[in-house]
Amino acid sequence: MDAELLRVTGLTRYYGNRVGCRDVSFSLWPGEVLAIVGESGSGKSTLLSLLSGHLMPTRGEVSYRDRDGRWLSLAELSEADRRRLQRTDLGVVHQNPRDGLRMRVSAGGNIGERLMALGQRHYGRIRGSGLDWMERVELDPGRIDEHPSAFSGGMQQRLQIARNLVTSPRLVFMDEPTSGLDVSVQARLLDLLRHLVSSLGLAVVLVTHDLAVARILAHRMMVMRGGEVVETGLSDQVLDDPCHPYTQLLVSSILQA
Amino acid sequence: MSIPMISIRSLAKTFVLHTQGGTCIRAFDGVDLDVAAGECIALHGPSGAGKSSLLRSIYANYRPSAGSVVISHDGDGVDMTSALPRTILDVRRRSLGYVSQFLRVIPRVSCLDLVAERLTAMGVGLDEARDRAGRMLARLNIPERLWSLAPATFSGGEQQRINIARGFIRDYPILLLDEPTASLDGENRTTVVAMILEAKKRGAAVVGIFHDDDVRGRVADRCLQLNRPE
């Protein structure tokens, strides 16, 4: 079998005396979508920041296997190497598209930015990628010169996704990517994400409090409470046969499908 | 003696309902079963005897409390009760088809694509996959004008036939069928019986729940009797 992409062992982060997350271990393989579910304050976002290298752990390790098959420890990389990795191999889709987009730059500029950061200078080619990616996320390429503020929330979210995927990352972190959207827009985005993830073979760590979203998008699920993982399994196992008291409470209170 | 496609030993499932005072519900226990290629086993027993729970445990949708479920996969045996999640998904994708009672799918995806995606996931090209999906839907009397629609608004019988199409579009070596004919009319029931018999003929091992005595009599080689545990 092929090798893992991400290996997480004993990952722990304290904020002073308070636990952000504690003793989280798991592996992620290429093409796998892992959902992290739990209520607010359960440690989901802390974990996501640790995994994406935006926050340093108190203990434990996040290792990432690069395109040459070398294992890199995220904490041991130099700042410059970590940033390069974040621009090439990793992506982050924020809940609020305003956190992930440059609102004063055109849609095309938003998509092209990561390409330019990687050294591409050919204007026509960057614009070509912009047009191509607008189409792939179902945005009208004719609006490439408009600013994101002229777009609806759902369109902004799709632009943010294009901006991340343009450099063909291998691992994308998504923080509640659909929760700020209307239900109908949400369904369309879910369908788009599902299609992109499977056609690009992306690995995804998805933070969500919406169990229905997790069921649709994620192969596996980790349930967190109070900073710790209380249950893991295939998404359908965790949702149809929850074993931990907290998961049972969560499933019986939220899921209506 | 050929190697069984499914081999179940001492399988038990107890649900512990923590939100309801820790009540324990025993779905089934002590189940042993071997299913050979080309054989069809009917799970039989009263309502609440654990038939669907057993089927879901074979599929590793439910996680059994004890025992083993070994599935023949790529010539090896995979114990679904202890396999890695990604191994379970691989077994499901290539070896183990499951037709559930209810259709649970993504909103907005057309029923043609819901069926075709079972083929594209295996590397079949989109055009060929849609073509074969269309023929399968036609055989199950789903009119062509519905193919481009998402099945959320379909009748129960139509949704069930989409489910059946998804289960039979590929030649899964093993098929699990949860009341596949429950909401079908006579003509469609006959089609589904024919499809089950064809699957057996090509060597599929089948485990199913069939409430209709006539259907069960025509497809099943033997019955596994389940009774409500004390």
Coordinates of C-alpha atoms in Angstrom, one line a residue:
Chain A
M1 CA 0.0 0.0 0.0
D2 CA 1.1 3.6 -0.6
A3 CA 2.5 5.7 2.2
E4 CA 0.9 8.2 4.5
L5 CA 1.0 11.8 3.7
L6 CA 0.6 13.1 7.2
R7 CA 1.5 11.5 10.5
V8 CA 0.5 13.0 13.8
T9 CA 1.7 11.7 17.1
G10 CA 0.8 12.8 20.6
L11 CA -0.1 16.3 19.5
T12 CA -0.8 18.5 22.5
R13 CA -1.2 22.2 23.0
Y14 CA -1.8 24.1 26.2
Y15 CA -2.9 27.7 26.5
G16 CA -1.4 28.4 29.9
N17 CA -3.1 25.8 32.1
R18 CA -6.0 25.3 29.7
V19 CA -5.9 22.4 27.3
G20 CA -6.3 23.3 23.6
C21 CA -6.0 19.8 22.5
R22 CA -4.3 16.7 24.0
D23 CA -2.7 13.5 22.8
V24 CA -4.1 13.5 19.3
S25 CA -2.5 10.9 17.0
F26 CA -3.6 9.8 13.5
S27 CA -2.3 9.2 10.0
L28 CA -3.8 10.5 6.8
W29 CA -3.3 8.9 3.3
P30 CA -3.4 10.7 -0.1
G31 CA -7.0 11.0 -1.2
E32 CA -8.4 10.6 2.2
V33 CA -10.9 13.1 3.7
L34 CA -10.9 13.2 7.5
A35 CA -13.6 15.2 9.3
I36 CA -13.0 16.6 12.8
V37 CA -16.3 17.1 14.5
G38 CA -17.3 18.4 18.0
E39 CA -18.9 21.4 19.6
S40 CA -17.4 24.8 19.9
G41 CA -14.4 24.8 22.2
S42 CA -13.7 21.1 21.7
G43 CA -10.3 21.8 20.3
K44 CA -11.1 21.5 16.5
S45 CA -9.7 24.8 15.4
T46 CA -6.6 24.5 17.7
L47 CA -5.9 21.1 16.1
L48 CA -6.3 22.5 12.6
S49 CA -3.9 25.4 13.3
L50 CA -1.3 22.9 14.7
L51 CA -1.7 20.6 11.7
S52 CA -1.3 23.4 9.2
G53 CA 1.8 24.8 11.0
H54 CA 0.2 28.0 12.0
L55 CA 0.5 27.2 15.7
M56 CA 3.4 25.3 17.4
P57 CA 2.6 22.4 19.7
T58 CA 3.5 22.1 23.4
R59 CA 4.4 18.5 22.7
G60 CA 4.0 15.9 20.0
E61 CA 4.7 16.1 16.3
V62 CA 3.2 16.7 12.9
S63 CA 5.2 15.0 10.1
Y64 CA 4.5 15.6 6.4
R65 CA 5.8 13.5 3.6
D66 CA 6.9 15.7 0.7
R67 CA 6.7 15.0 -3.0
D68 CA 10.2 13.4 -2.9
G69 CA 9.1 11.0 -0.2
R70 CA 11.0 12.7 2.6
W71 CA 9.4 13.1 6.0
L72 CA 9.5 16.7 7.3
S73 CA 8.7 17.6 10.8
L74 CA 6.6 20.8 10.6
A75 CA 8.1 22.2 13.8
E76 CA 11.7 21.6 12.8
L77 CA 11.4 23.4 9.4
S78 CA 12.8 26.9 9.1
E79 CA 10.3 29.6 8.9
A80 CA 11.1 30.0 5.2
D81 CA 10.7 26.3 4.4
R82 CA 7.5 26.1 6.3
R83 CA 6.1 29.1 4.4
R84 CA 7.2 27.5 1.1
L85 CA 5.5 24.3 2.0
Q86 CA 2.3 26.2 3.0
R87 CA 2.2 27.9 -0.4
T88 CA 3.0 24.8 -2.5
D89 CA 1.7 21.6 -0.9
L90 CA -0.8 22.8 1.7
G91 CA -4.0 24.9 1.4
V92 CA -6.3 26.4 4.0
V93 CA -9.9 27.2 3.3
H94 CA -11.3 29.5 6.0
Q95 CA -14.9 29.6 7.2
N96 CA -15.2 33.3 6.3
P97 CA -13.9 33.8 2.7
R98 CA -12.8 37.3 3.8
D99 CA -10.1 35.7 5.9
G100 CA -8.7 33.8 3.0
L101 CA -9.1 36.3 0.1
R102 CA -7.6 39.7 -0.6
M103 CA -10.6 41.8 -0.9
R104 CA -8.9 44.7 -2.7
V105 CA -7.4 42.4 -5.4
S106 CA -9.4 41.1 -8.4
A107 CA -10.6 37.6 -8.6
G108 CA -7.9 36.7 -11.1
G109 CA -5.3 38.3 -8.8
N110 CA -6.5 36.2 -5.9
I111 CA -6.1 33.0 -7.9
G112 CA -2.8 34.0 -9.4
E113 CA -1.1 35.1 -6.1
R114 CA 0.2 31.7 -5.1
L115 CA 1.5 31.1 -8.6
M116 CA 3.4 34.4 -8.5
A117 CA 4.7 33.5 -5.0
L118 CA 6.2 30.3 -6.6
G119 CA 8.0 32.4 -9.1
Q120 CA 5.7 32.4 -12.1
R121 CA 6.0 35.7 -14.0
H122 CA 4.3 35.1 -17.3
Y123 CA 1.1 37.3 -17.1
G124 CA -0.8 35.5 -19.8
R125 CA -0.2 32.1 -18.3
I126 CA -1.2 33.3 -14.8
R127 CA -4.4 34.8 -16.2
G128 CA -5.0 31.6 -18.2
S129 CA -4.9 29.6 -14.9
G130 CA -7.2 32.2 -13.3
L131 CA -9.8 31.8 -16.1
D132 CA -9.5 28.0 -16.0
W133 CA -9.9 27.8 -12.3
M134 CA -12.9 30.2 -12.3
E135 CA -14.6 27.8 -14.6
R136 CA -13.6 24.8 -12.5
V137 CA -15.3 26.2 -9.4
E138 CA -18.3 27.3 -11.5
L139 CA -17.6 31.0 -11.5
D140 CA -18.2 33.1 -14.6
P141 CA -14.7 33.7 -16.1
G142 CA -16.1 37.0 -17.5
R143 CA -15.9 38.4 -14.0
I144 CA -12.2 37.7 -13.5
D145 CA -11.4 41.4 -13.1
E146 CA -14.0 42.1 -10.5
H147 CA -13.2 42.3 -6.8
P148 CA -14.4 39.6 -4.4
S149 CA -16.6 42.1 -2.7
A150 CA -18.8 42.1 -5.8
F151 CA -19.4 38.4 -5.3
S152 CA -22.0 36.6 -3.2
G153 CA -20.9 34.6 -0.1
G154 CA -21.1 31.3 -2.0
M155 CA -19.1 32.7 -4.9
Q156 CA -16.4 34.1 -2.6
Q157 CA -16.1 30.7 -1.0
R158 CA -15.6 29.1 -4.4
L159 CA -13.0 31.7 -5.2
Q160 CA -11.2 30.9 -2.0
I161 CA -11.1 27.3 -3.0
A162 CA -9.8 28.1 -6.5
R163 CA -7.1 30.3 -4.9
N164 CA -6.0 27.3 -2.8
L165 CA -6.1 24.6 -5.5
V166 CA -4.3 26.5 -8.3
T167 CA -0.9 25.3 -7.1
S168 CA -2.1 21.6 -6.9
P169 CA -1.6 21.2 -3.2
R170 CA -1.7 17.7 -1.8
L171 CA -3.3 18.4 1.5
V172 CA -6.0 21.0 2.2
F173 CA -7.3 22.1 5.6
M174 CA -10.9 23.4 5.6
D175 CA -12.5 25.1 8.6
E176 CA -16.3 25.0 8.4
P177 CA -16.2 25.7 4.6
T178 CA -20.0 25.6 4.1
S179 CA -21.4 26.8 7.4
G180 CA -21.8 30.5 6.5
L181 CA -23.9 29.7 3.4
D182 CA -27.5 29.2 2.6
V183 CA -28.6 25.6 2.4
S184 CA -29.1 25.6 -1.4
V185 CA -25.6 27.2 -1.9
Q186 CA -24.2 24.8 0.6
A187 CA -25.4 21.8 -1.4
R188 CA -23.9 23.1 -4.6
L189 CA -20.5 23.8 -2.8
L190 CA -20.6 20.3 -1.2
D191 CA -21.1 18.7 -4.6
L192 CA -18.2 20.8 -6.1
L193 CA -15.9 20.0 -3.2
R194 CA -16.6 16.3 -3.4
H195 CA -16.0 16.3 -7.1
L196 CA -12.7 18.3 -6.8
V197 CA -11.4 16.2 -4.0
S198 CA -11.9 12.9 -5.8
S199 CA -10.7 14.1 -9.2
L200 CA -7.6 15.7 -7.8
G201 CA -6.9 12.9 -5.2
L202 CA -6.6 15.5 -2.5
A203 CA -6.2 14.7 1.1
V204 CA -8.4 16.9 3.3
V205 CA -8.8 17.6 7.0
L206 CA -12.2 19.2 7.4
V207 CA -13.4 20.8 10.6
T208 CA -17.1 21.0 10.9
H209 CA -19.9 20.9 13.5
D210 CA -22.3 19.8 10.8
L211 CA -22.5 16.0 10.8
A212 CA -24.4 15.8 7.6
V213 CA -21.6 17.7 5.8
A214 CA -19.1 15.3 7.4
R215 CA -21.1 12.3 6.2
I216 CA -21.2 13.5 2.6
L217 CA -17.6 14.7 2.3
A218 CA -15.5 12.7 4.7
H219 CA -14.3 9.1 4.6
R220 CA -13.3 9.1 8.3
M221 CA -14.3 11.0 11.3
M222 CA -12.7 12.1 14.6
V223 CA -15.0 13.2 17.4
M224 CA -13.4 15.7 19.8
R225 CA -14.5 16.9 23.2
G226 CA -12.6 19.0 25.7
G227 CA -9.5 18.9 23.5
E228 CA -9.4 15.1 23.3
V229 CA -10.4 12.6 20.6
V230 CA -13.2 10.5 22.1
E231 CA -14.2 8.4 19.0
T232 CA -12.8 7.6 15.5
G233 CA -14.0 5.5 12.6
L234 CA -15.4 5.6 9.2
S235 CA -18.0 8.4 8.9
D236 CA -20.9 6.0 8.5
Q237 CA -19.7 3.9 11.5
V238 CA -19.5 6.9 13.8
L239 CA -22.8 8.3 12.7
D240 CA -24.8 5.1 12.4
D241 CA -23.3 3.2 15.3
P242 CA -21.9 5.8 17.7
C243 CA -20.3 4.2 20.8
H244 CA -19.0 7.0 23.0
P245 CA -21.6 8.7 25.2
Y246 CA -20.7 12.1 23.8
T247 CA -21.0 10.9 20.2
Q248 CA -24.3 9.4 20.9
L249 CA -25.5 12.7 22.4
L250 CA -24.2 14.6 19.4
V251 CA -25.8 12.2 16.8
S252 CA -29.1 12.1 18.7
S253 CA -29.3 15.9 19.1
I254 CA -28.2 17.1 15.7
L255 CA -28.6 14.5 12.9
Q256 CA -32.0 14.4 11.3
A257 CA -31.2 12.5 8.1
Chain B
M1 CA -14.4 -27.4 -0.9
S2 CA -13.9 -23.8 -2.0
I3 CA -12.9 -21.0 0.3
P4 CA -15.9 -19.2 1.6
M5 CA -16.5 -15.6 0.3
I6 CA -17.9 -14.7 3.8
S7 CA -16.9 -16.4 7.0
I8 CA -18.5 -15.2 10.2
R9 CA -17.6 -16.6 13.6
S10 CA -19.2 -16.0 17.0
L11 CA -20.4 -12.6 15.9
A12 CA -22.3 -10.5 18.5
K13 CA -23.6 -6.9 18.6
T14 CA -24.8 -5.2 21.7
F15 CA -25.8 -1.5 21.6
V16 CA -25.2 0.5 24.8
L17 CA -27.5 3.5 24.9
H18 CA -25.6 6.0 27.1
T19 CA -28.2 8.7 26.6
Q20 CA -30.9 6.4 27.9
G21 CA -29.4 5.3 31.2
G22 CA -26.9 2.9 29.7
T23 CA -29.6 0.5 28.5
C24 CA -28.1 -2.5 26.7
I25 CA -29.8 -3.9 23.6
R26 CA -28.5 -7.2 22.3
A27 CA -29.1 -7.2 18.5
F28 CA -27.7 -10.7 17.9
D29 CA -25.1 -13.0 19.3
G30 CA -23.2 -16.2 18.5
V31 CA -23.7 -16.0 14.8
D32 CA -21.7 -18.4 12.6
L33 CA -22.1 -18.4 8.9
D34 CA -20.1 -19.4 5.8
V35 CA -21.2 -18.2 2.3
A36 CA -19.7 -19.7 -0.8
A37 CA -19.4 -18.2 -4.2
G38 CA -22.7 -18.5 -6.1
E39 CA -24.7 -19.1 -3.0
C40 CA -27.6 -17.0 -1.6
I41 CA -28.4 -17.0 2.1
A42 CA -31.6 -15.5 3.4
L43 CA -31.6 -14.0 6.9
H44 CA -34.9 -15.0 8.5
G45 CA -36.6 -14.2 11.7
P46 CA -39.1 -11.9 13.4
S47 CA -38.9 -8.1 13.4
G48 CA -36.2 -7.1 15.9
A49 CA -34.2 -10.3 15.6
G50 CA -31.2 -8.4 14.3
K51 CA -31.3 -9.2 10.6
S52 CA -30.5 -5.7 9.4
S53 CA -28.0 -5.2 12.2
L54 CA -26.2 -8.4 11.1
L55 CA -26.1 -7.2 7.4
R56 CA -24.7 -3.9 8.5
S57 CA -22.1 -5.6 10.7
I58 CA -20.9 -7.6 7.7
Y59 CA -20.6 -4.3 5.8
A60 CA -18.7 -2.9 8.8
N61 CA -21.3 -0.1 9.0
Y62 CA -22.0 -1.4 12.6
R63 CA -19.0 -2.3 14.7
P64 CA -19.7 -5.7 16.3
S65 CA -19.0 -6.3 20.0
A66 CA -17.3 -9.7 19.5
G67 CA -16.5 -12.2 16.8
S68 CA -15.1 -11.9 13.3
V69 CA -16.3 -11.3 9.7
V70 CA -13.8 -12.4 7.2
I71 CA -14.4 -11.2 3.6
S72 CA -12.6 -12.6 0.6
H73 CA -10.8 -9.7 -1.0
D74 CA -8.1 -10.0 -3.7
G75 CA -7.6 -13.6 -2.7
D76 CA -7.0 -12.7 0.9
G77 CA -9.2 -12.7 3.9
V78 CA -10.0 -9.4 5.5
D79 CA -11.5 -9.3 9.0
M80 CA -13.9 -6.4 8.7
T81 CA -14.1 -6.1 12.5
S82 CA -10.4 -5.1 12.9
A83 CA -9.3 -3.8 9.4
L84 CA -8.1 -0.3 9.0
P85 CA -10.7 2.2 7.8
R86 CA -9.1 2.6 4.4
T87 CA -8.9 -1.2 3.9
I88 CA -12.7 -1.4 4.7
L89 CA -13.3 1.2 2.1
D90 CA -11.3 -0.7 -0.4
V91 CA -13.2 -3.9 0.3
R92 CA -16.5 -2.0 -0.1
R93 CA -15.4 -0.4 -3.3
R94 CA -14.2 -3.6 -5.0
S95 CA -15.6 -6.7 -3.3
L96 CA -18.6 -5.9 -1.3
G97 CA -21.8 -4.3 -2.6
Y98 CA -24.6 -3.3 -0.3
V99 CA -28.2 -2.4 -1.2
S100 CA -29.7 -0.6 1.7
Q101 CA -33.4 -0.1 2.3
F102 CA -33.0 3.7 2.1
L103 CA -31.3 5.8 -0.5
R104 CA -29.0 8.3 1.2
V105 CA -27.1 10.4 -1.4
I106 CA -25.8 13.9 -2.1
P107 CA -28.4 16.5 -3.0
R108 CA -28.2 17.8 -6.6
V109 CA -26.6 14.8 -8.2
S110 CA -28.7 13.2 -11.0
C111 CA -29.7 9.6 -10.6
L112 CA -27.8 8.7 -13.8
D113 CA -24.6 9.9 -12.2
L114 CA -25.3 8.3 -8.9
V115 CA -25.3 5.0 -10.7
A116 CA -22.5 5.8 -13.1
E117 CA -20.2 7.0 -10.2
R118 CA -19.9 3.3 -9.1
L119 CA -18.2 2.7 -12.4
T120 CA -16.1 5.9 -12.7
A121 CA -14.8 5.1 -9.2
M122 CA -13.3 2.0 -10.8
G123 CA -11.7 3.9 -13.6
V124 CA -14.4 3.4 -16.3
G125 CA -14.7 6.5 -18.5
L126 CA -17.6 8.9 -17.9
D127 CA -19.4 8.2 -21.3
E128 CA -19.3 4.5 -21.0
A129 CA -20.3 4.7 -17.3
R130 CA -23.3 6.8 -18.1
D131 CA -24.2 4.5 -21.0
R132 CA -24.2 1.4 -18.8
A133 CA -26.0 3.3 -16.0
G134 CA -28.7 4.2 -18.4
R135 CA -29.2 0.7 -19.6
M136 CA -29.4 -0.5 -15.9
L137 CA -32.0 2.2 -15.1
A138 CA -34.0 1.3 -18.2
R139 CA -34.0 -2.4 -17.2
L140 CA -35.4 -1.3 -13.8
N141 CA -38.1 0.8 -15.5
I142 CA -36.8 4.2 -14.5
P143 CA -38.1 6.4 -17.4
E144 CA -35.4 8.3 -19.2
R145 CA -37.0 11.7 -18.4
L146 CA -36.0 11.1 -14.7
W147 CA -32.4 10.2 -15.3
S148 CA -31.1 13.8 -15.1
L149 CA -33.0 14.5 -11.9
A150 CA -31.8 14.1 -8.4
P151 CA -33.8 11.3 -6.7
A152 CA -34.9 13.3 -3.6
T153 CA -38.4 13.7 -5.0
F154 CA -38.8 10.2 -6.4
S155 CA -41.3 7.7 -5.0
G156 CA -40.1 5.1 -2.5
G157 CA -40.1 2.4 -5.2
E158 CA -38.1 4.5 -7.6
Q159 CA -35.6 5.4 -4.9
Q160 CA -35.2 1.7 -4.1
R161 CA -34.6 0.9 -7.8
I162 CA -31.8 3.6 -7.9
N163 CA -30.3 1.8 -4.9
I164 CA -30.6 -1.6 -6.7
A165 CA -29.0 -0.1 -9.8
R166 CA -26.1 1.2 -7.8
G167 CA -25.6 -2.3 -6.2
F168 CA -25.9 -4.3 -9.5
I169 CA -24.1 -2.0 -12.0
R170 CA -20.8 -3.6 -11.0
D171 CA -20.2 -7.3 -10.7
Y172 CA -19.4 -7.2 -7.0
P173 CA -18.1 -10.6 -5.8
I174 CA -20.3 -10.3 -2.7
L175 CA -23.7 -8.6 -2.4
L176 CA -25.7 -7.7 0.7
L177 CA -29.3 -7.0 0.1
D178 CA -31.6 -5.4 2.7
E179 CA -35.2 -6.1 1.5
P180 CA -34.4 -5.2 -2.1
T181 CA -38.0 -5.8 -3.3
A182 CA -39.9 -4.4 -0.4
S183 CA -41.6 -1.5 -2.2
L184 CA -41.6 -2.8 -5.7
D185 CA -44.5 -3.9 -7.9
G186 CA -44.7 -7.3 -9.5
E187 CA -43.0 -6.5 -12.7
N188 CA -40.0 -4.8 -11.1
R189 CA -39.8 -7.6 -8.4
T190 CA -39.4 -10.1 -11.2
T191 CA -36.6 -8.1 -12.8
V192 CA -34.8 -7.9 -9.4
V193 CA -35.2 -11.6 -8.9
A194 CA -33.7 -12.2 -12.3
M195 CA -30.8 -9.9 -11.5
I196 CA -30.1 -11.8 -8.3
L197 CA -30.1 -15.1 -10.1
E198 CA -27.7 -13.7 -12.7
A199 CA -25.4 -12.5 -10.0
K200 CA -25.4 -16.0 -8.4
K201 CA -24.7 -17.5 -11.8
R202 CA -21.6 -15.4 -12.3
G203 CA -20.4 -16.6 -8.8
A204 CA -21.5 -13.8 -6.5
A205 CA -22.1 -14.7 -2.9
V206 CA -25.4 -13.1 -1.7
V207 CA -26.7 -12.5 1.8
G208 CA -30.2 -10.9 1.9
I209 CA -33.3 -10.1 3.8
F210 CA -36.4 -11.0 1.8
H211 CA -39.8 -10.5 3.4
D212 CA -41.6 -11.8 0.3
D213 CA -41.8 -15.6 0.6
D214 CA -42.1 -16.0 -3.1
V215 CA -38.9 -14.0 -3.8
R216 CA -37.0 -15.8 -1.0
G217 CA -38.1 -19.2 -2.4
R218 CA -36.8 -18.3 -5.8
V219 CA -33.4 -16.8 -4.9
A220 CA -32.3 -18.4 -1.5
D221 CA -30.3 -21.6 -1.2
R222 CA -30.7 -21.7 2.5
C223 CA -31.9 -19.6 5.4
L224 CA -30.1 -18.5 8.6
Q225 CA -32.7 -18.3 11.3
L226 CA -32.2 -15.4 13.8
N227 CA -34.2 -15.0 17.0
R228 CA -34.5 -12.1 19.3
P229 CA -31.7 -12.7 21.9
E230 CA -33.0 -13.0 25.5

